Amino acid sequence: MDYLITLAILIAIYVILGASYNLVIGYGGLSTVAHPIFFAIGAYTTGLLSVNVPELPAVVNVLLGMVTAVVASVLLAGSALRVSGDYLLIASLGFQLGLLQLIKNLDFTGGPGGLSAIPSTILGAARGPAFLAITGAAAVACVFIIRAIVNGPYGRAISAMRDEELAFTALGRNAMSMKIAIFAIGCGMAGGAGGIYAYYFQYISPDQFEVLASATILTMVVLGGMGTPFGPVVGAILLLAIPQAITFLQLPPAIMAPTQGIIFTVLVLVFLYLRPAGILGNKARAI
Amino acid sequence: MFEPIILLQILWTGIATSAPFVLLTVGFSLTLKVTGLWNFAQSGQMAIAFYTMFFAMNGLGLPLFAAVGLGVVMTAGSAVLIEIYGLQVFRDRQSGNLMFFIFTLILSEFVIYVITLLFGTEPETLYKSILSPVDIIGGIAVSEWDKTGIGLTILALGALYGFMRYTKEGQFLAAVADNAKLAELYGISAQRAYRVVAVISALFIVAAMYLIGSHGGIVPNSPLELVLSAVIGTLLGGIGRVFAAAWASIFLALIQSFSILFIGSRWQNLLLYGFLFATILLFPRGVRMPRLRLALIGR
Amino acid sequence: MTEILRVEGLQKRFGGIVVSDNIHLTIGAGEILGLIGPNGAGKTSLFNLISGVLRPDAGSIFLNGQKIDGAPLYKRARMGIARTWQNMLLFRTMTVLDNMLVGPRDYAGESVTRLAFGRAGVRAAEAAMRARAMGILGRMGLESTASSMVVDLPFGQQKLIGLARTLMNDGPLLLLDEPMAGVEGAAYETMQRVVRQEAASGRAVCVVEHNVSFIRDLCSRAVFMANGKILQDGTVEDLIASATLTELYFGV
């Protein structure tokens, strides 16, 4: 049971990551791979605050994690987009690698071994279900907030910007500030997911936020359907749940982990070939 | 601590250590220049190169030349297959940057999982012993490995230079790198150029993995770290400047080696990323080494 | 006549090519100025300099007497410089109405904070904008296309929608870049009528157009450009009568 609750919480966290990443790349058209680093920024900020400033309430810590992620994302997008849109892809990769290296080499972050002993906040038998309720509610809220953003007048402006940036700007819209805003909203949500993650798992390590994590989240978005409100939800559930299916085979760990990895990667490769627009996507929006 | 002999030793070892990274960076950077892709599938090819040679030597008991030959066949073969049945398919579909990013990275991950299943996660080396005989030349310790590494790198870079400069095929590569559409108008096949570059980078990868694998242990995950060092060298050298990327990797290795005089060893990696940050924010088109040198002389 | 736009000594070169060579120009309220000349004369470049797509090497631009040199493209649009594009640059994945709704100079609904805290206000603003958009489409006989995707419409209608979207910006200056290129039949009359109405409402209009009869029907005054220079500024009849210009442009 605990195992299923943990899996469900993990799925909810990845729904937040996938949905917010979809806002940035699918709707905003901004090429970035650094989404996990904002997840990391949120997780580390929240984790460090909860360890070092125990008097702060958990909610405040998670919010501060979000704020830090937003600030970092504005700095990155603000400097990279000034060069060009394509440059953001490379700059984001460098930002992610560099910041992870910094985390690995500092003492107060726990170094490569990770940050442990994050307080559990909620105690007792209800801990799992309570976290599931909070994370599930956050995931649903993120999906619907993003849906509201992209369906309203703001979303209309976002798609206009993606279609014809020059015409959009010449109609009196500031495309640059809009891109930065979209980037910041998406990265802020990822930071919030990081905060919840840190509290539930009570342990975070830099390896979880490497480039492989970028590929995982990106894959969830693409597989589910980029630029569709519920695509990332489908993607996150499928990619996390299917590899777990073989857990019941009771294989030794040395075989289990790579086998799950092979299932995951083969699934992705098959989809990339056969259905590049994703399960819920339409062909016109394939990347 | 700052005696000339020690500084010389650090210089030598730093240059020798950079050899495999120079090879990997040049393979990566050349691929980026010609195909326009950040080809992360190269980390999968690195894994294939090493584990083929490892298995040939330690499992089948083949001699070195046969193992390297097998490594070249497997690595170049997989590179060409990925090019034809992977990258070209997505090119034909006019897929975007992110598609290539996922495809190449997930493909590498797949290769690495398969290798983990076959070989486990224990560090492996090509030879039973990684100790290399050492000569003292002018007071500096020079190992056999150092000589092989530097010799192989000079040979590979010289061959690449000659190939790009003096052969028709090499000039075709340059033309496709410059403007694939225009090159096709002049009857140069871009697809052919992409396959040629896949083979060349495979050769560089095999050479680099031979060096790395005879110097220290490798686990299935190592290639993912290795490809990142190639990315950093490429960024520092400037996109599309293959030989500058090679210089950048040497420069990085030297900075890391010399930094040991001033800061703890665990800060060395951090320094590398400090350079990366600075490059990304201050020199988005790469640090212009030759111009930098001229400016210093002018002063 | 009140001056709307004044351009003083505008200079712009790309390498060896001079696209704007000491351009001086004034357009007043209610005026329709034709801008003609051979391809590569610098007409579209002049539009790009005025609207802020390009930065001039020298010279100044005044809107309603106010210097706007430092303002970027989007700010000039908000100040009231509305322009169309030779190749329309419509938002391809959107309907006609949605294209129109991105047109207004300033639209409170397009803000994330308003989305969170002022949904009633957004709904009211949205309704008002829809009414205005339908009004403009109505004037052009395009109401029925409102919910079509722009890419599904014939070229002539796309051209009109490019103009309609620009008219959602109700600023004092209207720059039309080859509105008639590729347009035939009924759209001709519509285009003429709408441009006249806009000028009559007090806007300054400047039209780049190769179709000389369109210019003759519409404009009282026209400017002839070649090689980045204004060669002549006068009535359309004067320009057509001028032997040198006829040779340069009409190739007679």
CSV table of N, CA and C in Angstrom, one decimal, chain A residues 152-237:
chain,number,residue,atom,x,y,z
A,152,GLY,N,-7.6,31.5,-22.2
A,152,GLY,CA,-8.1,32.9,-22.1
A,152,GLY,C,-7.4,33.8,-23.1
A,153,PRO,N,-7.6,35.1,-22.9
A,153,PRO,CA,-7.0,36.1,-23.8
A,153,PRO,C,-5.4,36.0,-23.7
A,154,TYR,N,-4.9,35.6,-22.6
A,154,TYR,CA,-3.5,35.5,-22.5
A,154,TYR,C,-3.0,34.4,-23.3
A,155,GLY,N,-3.7,33.3,-23.3
A,155,GLY,CA,-3.3,32.1,-24.2
A,155,GLY,C,-3.4,32.5,-25.6
A,156,ARG,N,-4.4,33.3,-26.0
A,156,ARG,CA,-4.5,33.7,-27.4
A,156,ARG,C,-3.2,34.5,-27.8
A,157,ALA,N,-2.8,35.4,-26.9
A,157,ALA,CA,-1.6,36.1,-27.1
A,157,ALA,C,-0.4,35.2,-27.2
A,158,ILE,N,-0.3,34.2,-26.4
A,158,ILE,CA,0.8,33.3,-26.4
A,158,ILE,C,0.9,32.5,-27.8
A,159,SER,N,-0.3,32.1,-28.3
A,159,SER,CA,-0.2,31.4,-29.6
A,159,SER,C,0.1,32.3,-30.7
A,160,ALA,N,-0.4,33.6,-30.6
A,160,ALA,CA,0.0,34.6,-31.6
A,160,ALA,C,1.5,34.8,-31.6
A,161,MET,N,2.1,34.9,-30.5
A,161,MET,CA,3.5,35.1,-30.4
A,161,MET,C,4.3,33.9,-31.0
A,162,ARG,N,3.8,32.7,-30.7
A,162,ARG,CA,4.5,31.5,-31.3
A,162,ARG,C,4.3,31.5,-32.8
A,163,ASP,N,3.2,31.9,-33.3
A,163,ASP,CA,2.9,31.9,-34.7
A,163,ASP,C,3.8,32.9,-35.5
A,164,GLU,N,3.7,34.2,-35.1
A,164,GLU,CA,4.4,35.3,-35.8
A,164,GLU,C,4.8,36.3,-34.8
A,165,GLU,N,6.1,36.1,-34.3
A,165,GLU,CA,6.5,37.0,-33.3
A,165,GLU,C,6.6,38.5,-33.8
A,166,LEU,N,7.0,38.7,-35.0
A,166,LEU,CA,7.2,40.1,-35.5
A,166,LEU,C,5.8,40.8,-35.6
A,167,ALA,N,4.8,40.1,-36.2
A,167,ALA,CA,3.5,40.7,-36.3
A,167,ALA,C,2.9,41.0,-34.9
A,168,PHE,N,3.2,40.0,-34.0
A,168,PHE,CA,2.7,40.1,-32.6
A,168,PHE,C,3.3,41.3,-31.9
A,169,THR,N,4.6,41.5,-32.1
A,169,THR,CA,5.2,42.7,-31.5
A,169,THR,C,4.7,44.0,-32.1
A,170,ALA,N,4.5,44.0,-33.4
A,170,ALA,CA,4.1,45.2,-34.1
A,170,ALA,C,2.7,45.5,-33.8
A,171,LEU,N,1.9,44.6,-33.1
A,171,LEU,CA,0.6,45.0,-32.6
A,171,LEU,C,0.6,45.5,-31.2
A,172,GLY,N,1.8,45.8,-30.7
A,172,GLY,CA,1.9,46.4,-29.4
A,172,GLY,C,2.2,45.5,-28.2
A,173,ARG,N,2.6,44.2,-28.5
A,173,ARG,CA,2.9,43.3,-27.4
A,173,ARG,C,4.4,43.1,-27.2
A,174,ASN,N,4.7,43.1,-26.0
A,174,ASN,CA,6.1,42.9,-25.6
A,174,ASN,C,6.4,41.4,-25.5
A,175,ALA,N,6.9,40.8,-26.6
A,175,ALA,CA,7.1,39.4,-26.7
A,175,ALA,C,8.2,38.9,-25.7
A,176,MET,N,9.2,39.7,-25.5
A,176,MET,CA,10.3,39.3,-24.6
A,176,MET,C,9.8,39.1,-23.2
A,177,SER,N,9.0,40.1,-22.7
A,177,SER,CA,8.5,40.0,-21.3
A,177,SER,C,7.5,38.9,-21.2
A,178,MET,N,6.8,38.6,-22.2
A,178,MET,CA,5.8,37.5,-22.2
A,178,MET,C,6.5,36.2,-22.1
A,179,LYS,N,7.6,36.0,-22.9
A,179,LYS,CA,8.4,34.8,-22.8
A,179,LYS,C,9.0,34.6,-21.4
A,180,ILE,N,9.5,35.7,-20.9
A,180,ILE,CA,10.1,35.5,-19.5
A,180,ILE,C,9.0,35.2,-18.5
A,181,ALA,N,7.8,35.8,-18.7
A,181,ALA,CA,6.7,35.5,-17.7
A,181,ALA,C,6.3,34.0,-17.8
A,182,ILE,N,6.2,33.5,-19.1
A,182,ILE,CA,5.8,32.1,-19.2
A,182,ILE,C,6.8,31.2,-18.6
A,183,PHE,N,8.1,31.5,-18.9
A,183,PHE,CA,9.2,30.7,-18.4
A,183,PHE,C,9.2,30.7,-16.8
A,184,ALA,N,8.9,31.9,-16.3
A,184,ALA,CA,8.9,32.0,-14.8
A,184,ALA,C,7.8,31.2,-14.2
A,185,ILE,N,6.6,31.3,-14.8
A,185,ILE,CA,5.4,30.6,-14.2
A,185,ILE,C,5.7,29.1,-14.2
A,186,GLY,N,6.2,28.6,-15.4
A,186,GLY,CA,6.5,27.2,-15.5
A,186,GLY,C,7.6,26.7,-14.5
A,187,CYS,N,8.6,27.5,-14.4
A,187,CYS,CA,9.7,27.1,-13.5
A,187,CYS,C,9.3,27.2,-12.1
A,188,GLY,N,8.5,28.2,-11.8
A,188,GLY,CA,8.0,28.4,-10.4
A,188,GLY,C,7.2,27.1,-10.0
A,189,MET,N,6.3,26.6,-10.9
A,189,MET,CA,5.6,25.4,-10.5
A,189,MET,C,6.5,24.2,-10.3
A,190,ALA,N,7.6,24.1,-11.1
A,190,ALA,CA,8.5,23.1,-10.9
A,190,ALA,C,9.2,23.2,-9.6
A,191,GLY,N,9.5,24.4,-9.2
A,191,GLY,CA,10.1,24.7,-7.9
A,191,GLY,C,9.2,24.2,-6.7
A,192,GLY,N,7.9,24.5,-6.9
A,192,GLY,CA,6.9,24.1,-5.9
A,192,GLY,C,6.9,22.6,-5.8
A,193,ALA,N,6.9,21.9,-6.9
A,193,ALA,CA,6.9,20.4,-6.9
A,193,ALA,C,8.2,19.9,-6.2
A,194,GLY,N,9.3,20.6,-6.4
A,194,GLY,CA,10.5,20.3,-5.7
A,194,GLY,C,10.3,20.4,-4.2
A,195,GLY,N,9.7,21.4,-3.7
A,195,GLY,CA,9.5,21.6,-2.3
A,195,GLY,C,8.7,20.4,-1.7
A,196,ILE,N,7.6,20.1,-2.4
A,196,ILE,CA,6.7,19.0,-1.9
A,196,ILE,C,7.6,17.7,-1.9
A,197,TYR,N,8.3,17.5,-2.9
A,197,TYR,CA,9.1,16.3,-3.1
A,197,TYR,C,10.1,16.1,-1.9
A,198,ALA,N,10.8,17.3,-1.6
A,198,ALA,CA,11.7,17.2,-0.5
A,198,ALA,C,11.1,16.8,0.8
A,199,TYR,N,9.9,17.4,1.1
A,199,TYR,CA,9.2,17.1,2.3
A,199,TYR,C,8.8,15.6,2.4
A,200,TYR,N,8.3,15.1,1.3
A,200,TYR,CA,7.8,13.7,1.3
A,200,TYR,C,8.9,12.7,1.4
A,201,PHE,N,9.9,12.8,0.5
A,201,PHE,CA,11.0,11.8,0.5
A,201,PHE,C,12.1,12.1,1.5
A,202,GLN,N,12.1,13.3,2.1
A,202,GLN,CA,13.0,13.7,3.2
A,202,GLN,C,14.5,13.5,2.8
A,203,TYR,N,14.7,13.3,1.5
A,203,TYR,CA,16.1,13.1,1.0
A,203,TYR,C,16.1,13.6,-0.5
A,204,ILE,N,17.1,14.4,-0.8
A,204,ILE,CA,17.3,14.8,-2.2
A,204,ILE,C,18.8,14.7,-2.5
A,205,SER,N,19.1,14.2,-3.8
A,205,SER,CA,20.5,14.2,-4.2
A,205,SER,C,20.6,14.8,-5.6
A,206,PRO,N,21.8,15.3,-5.9
A,206,PRO,CA,21.9,16.0,-7.2
A,206,PRO,C,21.7,15.1,-8.4
A,207,ASP,N,22.0,13.8,-8.3
A,207,ASP,CA,21.8,12.9,-9.4
A,207,ASP,C,20.4,12.9,-10.0
A,208,GLN,N,19.4,13.2,-9.1
A,208,GLN,CA,18.0,13.1,-9.6
A,208,GLN,C,17.7,14.2,-10.6
A,209,PHE,N,18.5,15.2,-10.7
A,209,PHE,CA,18.2,16.4,-11.5
A,209,PHE,C,19.1,16.6,-12.7
A,210,GLU,N,19.7,15.5,-13.1
A,210,GLU,CA,20.7,15.5,-14.2
A,210,GLU,C,19.9,15.6,-15.5
A,211,VAL,N,20.7,15.6,-16.6
A,211,VAL,CA,20.1,15.7,-18.0
A,211,VAL,C,19.2,14.5,-18.2
A,212,LEU,N,19.4,13.4,-17.6
A,212,LEU,CA,18.5,12.3,-17.8
A,212,LEU,C,17.1,12.7,-17.3
A,213,ALA,N,17.0,13.4,-16.3
A,213,ALA,CA,15.7,13.9,-15.8
A,213,ALA,C,15.1,14.8,-16.8
A,214,SER,N,15.9,15.6,-17.4
A,214,SER,CA,15.3,16.5,-18.5
A,214,SER,C,14.7,15.7,-19.6
A,215,ALA,N,15.4,14.6,-20.0
A,215,ALA,CA,14.9,13.8,-21.0
A,215,ALA,C,13.6,13.1,-20.6
A,216,THR,N,13.5,12.7,-19.3
A,216,THR,CA,12.3,12.0,-18.8
A,216,THR,C,11.1,12.9,-18.8
A,217,ILE,N,11.3,14.2,-18.3
A,217,ILE,CA,10.1,15.1,-18.3
A,217,ILE,C,9.7,15.4,-19.7
A,218,LEU,N,10.7,15.7,-20.6
A,218,LEU,CA,10.4,16.1,-21.9
A,218,LEU,C,9.7,14.9,-22.6
A,219,THR,N,10.1,13.7,-22.3
A,219,THR,CA,9.5,12.6,-22.9
A,219,THR,C,8.0,12.5,-22.5
A,220,MET,N,7.7,12.7,-21.2
A,220,MET,CA,6.3,12.7,-20.8
A,220,MET,C,5.5,13.7,-21.5
A,221,VAL,N,6.0,14.8,-21.8
A,221,VAL,CA,5.3,15.9,-22.5
A,221,VAL,C,5.1,15.5,-23.9
A,222,VAL,N,6.1,15.0,-24.6
A,222,VAL,CA,6.0,14.6,-26.0
A,222,VAL,C,5.1,13.4,-26.2
A,223,LEU,N,5.3,12.5,-25.3
A,223,LEU,CA,4.5,11.2,-25.4
A,223,LEU,C,3.0,11.5,-25.2
A,224,GLY,N,2.7,12.3,-24.2
A,224,GLY,CA,1.3,12.6,-23.9
A,224,GLY,C,0.7,13.5,-25.0
A,225,GLY,N,1.5,14.4,-25.5
A,225,GLY,CA,1.0,15.3,-26.5
A,225,GLY,C,1.3,16.8,-26.1
A,226,MET,N,2.4,17.3,-26.8
A,226,MET,CA,2.8,18.6,-26.5
A,226,MET,C,1.8,19.6,-26.9
A,227,GLY,N,1.6,20.6,-26.1
A,227,GLY,CA,0.7,21.7,-26.5
A,227,GLY,C,-0.8,21.3,-26.3
A,228,THR,N,-1.0,20.2,-25.5
A,228,THR,CA,-2.4,19.9,-25.1
A,228,THR,C,-2.5,19.9,-23.6
A,229,PRO,N,-3.6,20.3,-23.0
A,229,PRO,CA,-3.6,20.5,-21.6
A,229,PRO,C,-3.4,19.2,-20.8
A,230,PHE,N,-4.0,18.1,-21.3
A,230,PHE,CA,-3.9,16.9,-20.5
A,230,PHE,C,-2.8,15.9,-21.0
A,231,GLY,N,-2.1,16.2,-22.0
A,231,GLY,CA,-1.1,15.3,-22.6
A,231,GLY,C,-0.1,15.0,-21.5
A,232,PRO,N,0.5,15.9,-20.8
A,232,PRO,CA,1.6,15.6,-19.9
A,232,PRO,C,1.0,14.7,-18.7
A,233,VAL,N,-0.3,14.8,-18.4
A,233,VAL,CA,-0.8,14.0,-17.4
A,233,VAL,C,-0.8,12.5,-17.8
A,234,VAL,N,-1.2,12.3,-19.1
A,234,VAL,CA,-1.2,10.9,-19.6
A,234,VAL,C,0.2,10.4,-19.7
A,235,GLY,N,1.1,11.3,-20.2
A,235,GLY,CA,2.5,10.9,-20.3
A,235,GLY,C,3.2,10.5,-19.0
A,236,ALA,N,2.9,11.3,-17.9
A,236,ALA,CA,3.5,11.0,-16.6
A,236,ALA,C,3.0,9.7,-16.1
A,237,ILE,N,1.7,9.5,-16.2
A,237,ILE,CA,1.1,8.2,-15.7
A,237,ILE,C,1.7,7.0,-16.4
